[in-house]
């Protein structure tokens, strides 16, 4: 279950201790915590997890049992990605473990990423599990990664450890397991308070193409 806490003025959203798949309930809980962080006037947001997964992405079991709601479900996932991409405060994803598929996309939607150096994988497995990227998901990844990194991650299904992910600028920094969240907080703390309306407007302009594709 996602929980929200604070380190000084930085909101820390822990996605949970299991695979943290994007069930509808999970998406609702994350959305509510994001609302709280904004209402509380947090100066930054770090998302992390307390288990061996940051997030394994789409809840394929739920989707298989509710195939008739697939379009609605994808819209909810993409709405979260678009919201994170344009969130009105600095954001950082702290990856203490695996980030796969849409979980990796959520990490990419943050301003910064810190990944555990010694264990855990960052992976877009879609090519190997025969799932196409939606136009919105592809636009998100390509908005945040260089063409070289996008090809390396989107077309191969490769599992990147922290050091390799940093070499391709998929993540901004690596850290020991016990320091991942603190390192992410340390990236945001010096930025101080930003006007939410101005920052959101800047991000919406920077990522207009991706936002349009995610919310189409």
Short mmCIF file of C-alpha atoms in Angstrom, two decimals:
data_model
loop_
_atom_site.label_atom_id
_atom_site.label_comp_id
_atom_site.label_asym_id
_atom_site.label_seq_id
_atom_site.Cartn_x
_atom_site.Cartn_y
_atom_site.Cartn_z
CA UNK A 1 0.00 0.00 0.00
CA UNK A 2 1.44 3.41 -0.94
CA UNK A 3 2.28 5.71 1.98
CA UNK A 4 3.31 9.35 2.16
CA UNK A 5 5.88 10.79 4.54
CA UNK A 6 8.17 13.82 4.61
CA UNK A 7 11.87 14.55 4.94
CA UNK A 8 11.81 18.20 5.90
CA UNK A 9 9.93 19.82 3.01
CA UNK A 10 10.35 16.93 0.55
CA UNK A 11 7.39 14.56 0.22
CA UNK A 12 8.45 10.89 0.06
CA UNK A 13 5.88 8.58 -1.51
CA UNK A 14 6.64 4.91 -0.83
CA UNK A 15 4.84 2.83 -3.45
CA UNK A 16 4.83 -0.26 -1.23
CA UNK A 17 6.65 -3.46 -0.42
CA UNK A 18 5.41 -5.85 -3.10
CA UNK A 19 5.49 -5.64 -6.91
CA UNK A 20 3.57 -2.35 -6.79
CA UNK A 21 1.63 -3.11 -9.94
CA UNK A 22 -0.74 -0.49 -11.24
CA UNK A 23 -4.11 -1.85 -10.13
CA UNK A 24 -6.96 0.67 -10.23
CA UNK A 25 -6.89 0.87 -6.42
CA UNK A 26 -3.13 1.47 -6.48
CA UNK A 27 -3.54 4.25 -9.04
CA UNK A 28 -6.25 5.88 -6.90
CA UNK A 29 -4.09 5.72 -3.78
CA UNK A 30 -1.07 7.20 -5.55
CA UNK A 31 -3.23 9.95 -7.00
CA UNK A 32 -4.61 10.81 -3.57
CA UNK A 33 -1.10 11.03 -2.11
CA UNK A 34 -0.03 13.31 -4.95
CA UNK A 35 -3.01 15.54 -4.17
CA UNK A 36 -1.88 15.68 -0.54
CA UNK A 37 1.71 16.57 -1.43
CA UNK A 38 0.46 19.48 -3.53
CA UNK A 39 -2.02 20.62 -0.88
CA UNK A 40 0.67 20.49 1.81
CA UNK A 41 2.93 22.76 -0.22
CA UNK A 42 5.78 20.26 -0.48
CA UNK A 43 8.90 21.62 -2.19
CA UNK A 44 9.70 18.35 -3.92
CA UNK A 45 8.50 14.79 -4.41
CA UNK A 46 10.49 11.57 -4.18
CA UNK A 47 8.87 8.25 -5.03
CA UNK A 48 10.47 5.04 -3.81
CA UNK A 49 9.55 1.57 -2.56
CA UNK A 50 10.25 -0.60 0.45
CA UNK A 51 10.74 -3.98 -1.24
CA UNK A 52 12.80 -5.45 -4.06
CA UNK A 53 10.58 -3.79 -6.66
CA UNK A 54 10.10 -0.12 -7.41
CA UNK A 55 7.24 -1.21 -9.65
CA UNK A 56 6.52 -4.06 -12.02
CA UNK A 57 4.13 -1.86 -13.97
CA UNK A 58 0.79 -2.89 -15.43
CA UNK A 59 -1.46 -5.18 -13.42
CA UNK A 60 -1.77 -7.85 -16.10
CA UNK A 61 -3.89 -10.11 -13.88
CA UNK A 62 -6.47 -7.35 -13.39
CA UNK A 63 -6.32 -6.49 -17.06
CA UNK A 64 -6.85 -10.13 -18.07
CA UNK A 65 -9.93 -10.33 -15.85
CA UNK A 66 -11.34 -7.03 -17.12
CA UNK A 67 -10.43 -7.04 -20.81
CA UNK A 68 -13.51 -5.02 -21.66
CA UNK A 69 -12.08 -2.13 -19.62
CA UNK A 70 -8.64 -2.18 -21.24
CA UNK A 71 -8.98 1.20 -22.92
CA UNK A 72 -10.16 2.82 -19.69
CA UNK A 73 -7.31 1.20 -17.76
CA UNK A 74 -4.63 2.40 -20.16
CA UNK A 75 -6.10 5.90 -19.94
CA UNK A 76 -5.74 5.82 -16.14
CA UNK A 77 -2.12 4.66 -16.35
CA UNK A 78 -1.24 7.28 -18.94
CA UNK A 79 -2.96 9.98 -16.89
CA UNK A 80 -0.63 9.16 -13.99
CA UNK A 81 2.40 9.28 -16.29
CA UNK A 82 1.32 12.64 -17.72
CA UNK A 83 0.68 14.00 -14.24
CA UNK A 84 4.11 12.97 -13.02
CA UNK A 85 5.76 14.38 -16.14
CA UNK A 86 4.25 17.81 -15.43
CA UNK A 87 4.04 17.68 -11.63
CA UNK A 88 4.21 21.20 -10.12
CA UNK A 89 7.31 20.57 -8.02
CA UNK A 90 10.72 18.95 -8.64
CA UNK A 91 10.50 15.15 -8.67
CA UNK A 92 12.92 12.27 -8.29
CA UNK A 93 12.40 8.52 -8.50
CA UNK A 94 14.49 6.49 -6.04
CA UNK A 95 14.79 2.93 -7.37
CA UNK A 96 15.78 0.45 -4.64
CA UNK A 97 14.97 -2.49 -6.91
CA UNK A 98 13.41 -3.54 -10.18
CA UNK A 99 11.53 -1.08 -12.41
CA UNK A 100 9.87 -2.85 -15.32
CA UNK A 101 7.51 -1.75 -18.08
CA UNK A 102 5.10 0.93 -16.95
CA UNK A 103 6.97 1.04 -13.63
CA UNK A 104 10.07 2.12 -15.53
CA UNK A 105 7.92 4.62 -17.43
CA UNK A 106 6.78 6.12 -14.14
CA UNK A 107 10.42 6.54 -13.15
CA UNK A 108 11.22 8.13 -16.52
CA UNK A 109 8.38 10.62 -15.99
CA UNK A 110 10.21 12.12 -12.99
CA UNK A 111 12.71 14.94 -13.35
CA UNK A 112 15.53 12.82 -11.89
CA UNK A 113 16.24 9.17 -11.14
CA UNK A 114 18.53 7.49 -8.61
CA UNK A 115 19.05 3.72 -8.85
CA UNK A 116 20.58 1.18 -6.54
CA UNK A 117 24.07 0.44 -7.81
CA UNK A 118 24.49 -3.22 -6.97
CA UNK A 119 21.13 -4.90 -7.58
CA UNK A 120 17.89 -4.38 -9.45
CA UNK A 121 17.06 -3.87 -13.10
CA UNK A 122 15.54 -1.10 -15.19
CA UNK A 123 13.79 -2.64 -18.18
CA UNK A 124 11.25 -2.03 -20.91
CA UNK A 125 10.42 -5.70 -21.71
CA UNK A 126 7.70 -4.95 -24.25
CA UNK A 127 9.59 -6.24 -27.29
CA UNK A 128 10.06 -9.64 -25.64
CA UNK A 129 6.53 -10.01 -24.27
CA UNK A 130 4.89 -8.92 -27.54
CA UNK A 131 3.32 -5.70 -26.26
CA UNK A 132 3.52 -2.56 -28.36
CA UNK A 133 4.22 0.78 -26.76
CA UNK A 134 1.23 3.08 -27.02
CA UNK A 135 1.99 6.34 -28.83
CA UNK A 136 1.83 8.13 -25.50
CA UNK A 137 4.23 5.78 -23.74
CA UNK A 138 6.68 5.91 -26.63
CA UNK A 139 6.47 9.71 -26.69
CA UNK A 140 7.15 9.86 -22.96
CA UNK A 141 10.26 7.69 -23.15
CA UNK A 142 11.60 9.49 -26.22
CA UNK A 143 11.00 12.87 -24.56
CA UNK A 144 13.24 11.91 -21.65
CA UNK A 145 15.96 9.76 -23.24
CA UNK A 146 18.49 10.38 -25.98
CA UNK A 147 17.83 8.58 -29.28
CA UNK A 148 20.68 6.18 -28.48
CA UNK A 149 19.27 5.37 -25.06
CA UNK A 150 15.72 5.04 -26.41
CA UNK A 151 16.81 2.51 -29.02
CA UNK A 152 18.92 0.60 -26.49
CA UNK A 153 16.07 0.36 -23.99
CA UNK A 154 12.92 0.20 -26.14
CA UNK A 155 13.95 -2.21 -28.89
CA UNK A 156 16.08 -4.76 -27.03
CA UNK A 157 14.28 -5.66 -23.81
CA UNK A 158 17.65 -5.32 -22.09
CA UNK A 159 17.78 -5.32 -18.31
CA UNK A 160 19.99 -2.46 -17.16
CA UNK A 161 21.70 -2.53 -13.78
CA UNK A 162 22.29 0.79 -12.09
CA UNK A 163 25.79 1.40 -13.43
CA UNK A 164 24.80 0.61 -17.04
CA UNK A 165 21.65 2.71 -16.73
CA UNK A 166 23.71 5.66 -15.52
CA UNK A 167 26.15 5.25 -18.41
CA UNK A 168 23.26 5.73 -20.85
CA UNK A 169 21.75 8.61 -18.83
CA UNK A 170 18.64 6.56 -18.08
CA UNK A 171 19.28 7.40 -14.42
CA UNK A 172 21.09 10.41 -13.04
CA UNK A 173 22.91 8.76 -10.16
CA UNK A 174 23.46 5.47 -8.37
CA UNK A 175 23.72 4.77 -4.66
CA UNK A 176 23.95 1.99 -2.12
CA UNK A 177 20.70 0.28 -1.16
CA UNK A 178 20.35 2.19 2.09
CA UNK A 179 21.15 5.55 0.47
CA UNK A 180 18.92 5.55 -2.61
CA UNK A 181 16.08 7.59 -1.12
CA UNK A 182 18.37 9.96 0.76
CA UNK A 183 20.34 10.58 -2.43
CA UNK A 184 17.14 11.42 -4.29
CA UNK A 185 16.08 13.79 -1.52
CA UNK A 186 19.52 15.42 -1.64
CA UNK A 187 19.07 16.09 -5.36
CA UNK A 188 15.89 18.03 -4.71
CA UNK A 189 16.56 19.81 -1.41
CA UNK A 190 18.95 22.48 -2.83
CA UNK A 191 16.36 23.48 -5.45
CA UNK A 192 14.19 25.10 -2.80
CA UNK A 193 10.62 26.21 -3.33
CA UNK A 194 9.40 26.78 -6.87
CA UNK A 195 6.17 28.48 -7.85
CA UNK A 196 3.91 25.52 -8.72
CA UNK A 197 2.02 27.27 -11.50
CA UNK A 198 5.17 28.46 -13.22
CA UNK A 199 6.94 25.11 -12.93
CA UNK A 200 3.91 23.20 -14.20
CA UNK A 201 3.61 25.57 -17.16
CA UNK A 202 7.30 25.12 -18.02
CA UNK A 203 7.00 21.33 -17.88
CA UNK A 204 3.84 21.37 -19.98
CA UNK A 205 5.68 23.39 -22.61
CA UNK A 206 8.80 21.20 -22.47
CA UNK A 207 6.83 17.99 -22.84
CA UNK A 208 3.82 19.21 -24.84
CA UNK A 209 4.10 16.47 -27.47
CA UNK A 210 4.35 13.67 -24.92
CA UNK A 211 1.54 15.09 -22.78
CA UNK A 212 -0.72 15.38 -25.82
CA UNK A 213 -0.01 11.77 -26.80
CA UNK A 214 -0.53 10.47 -23.24
CA UNK A 215 -3.86 12.29 -22.81
CA UNK A 216 -5.25 11.86 -26.34
#
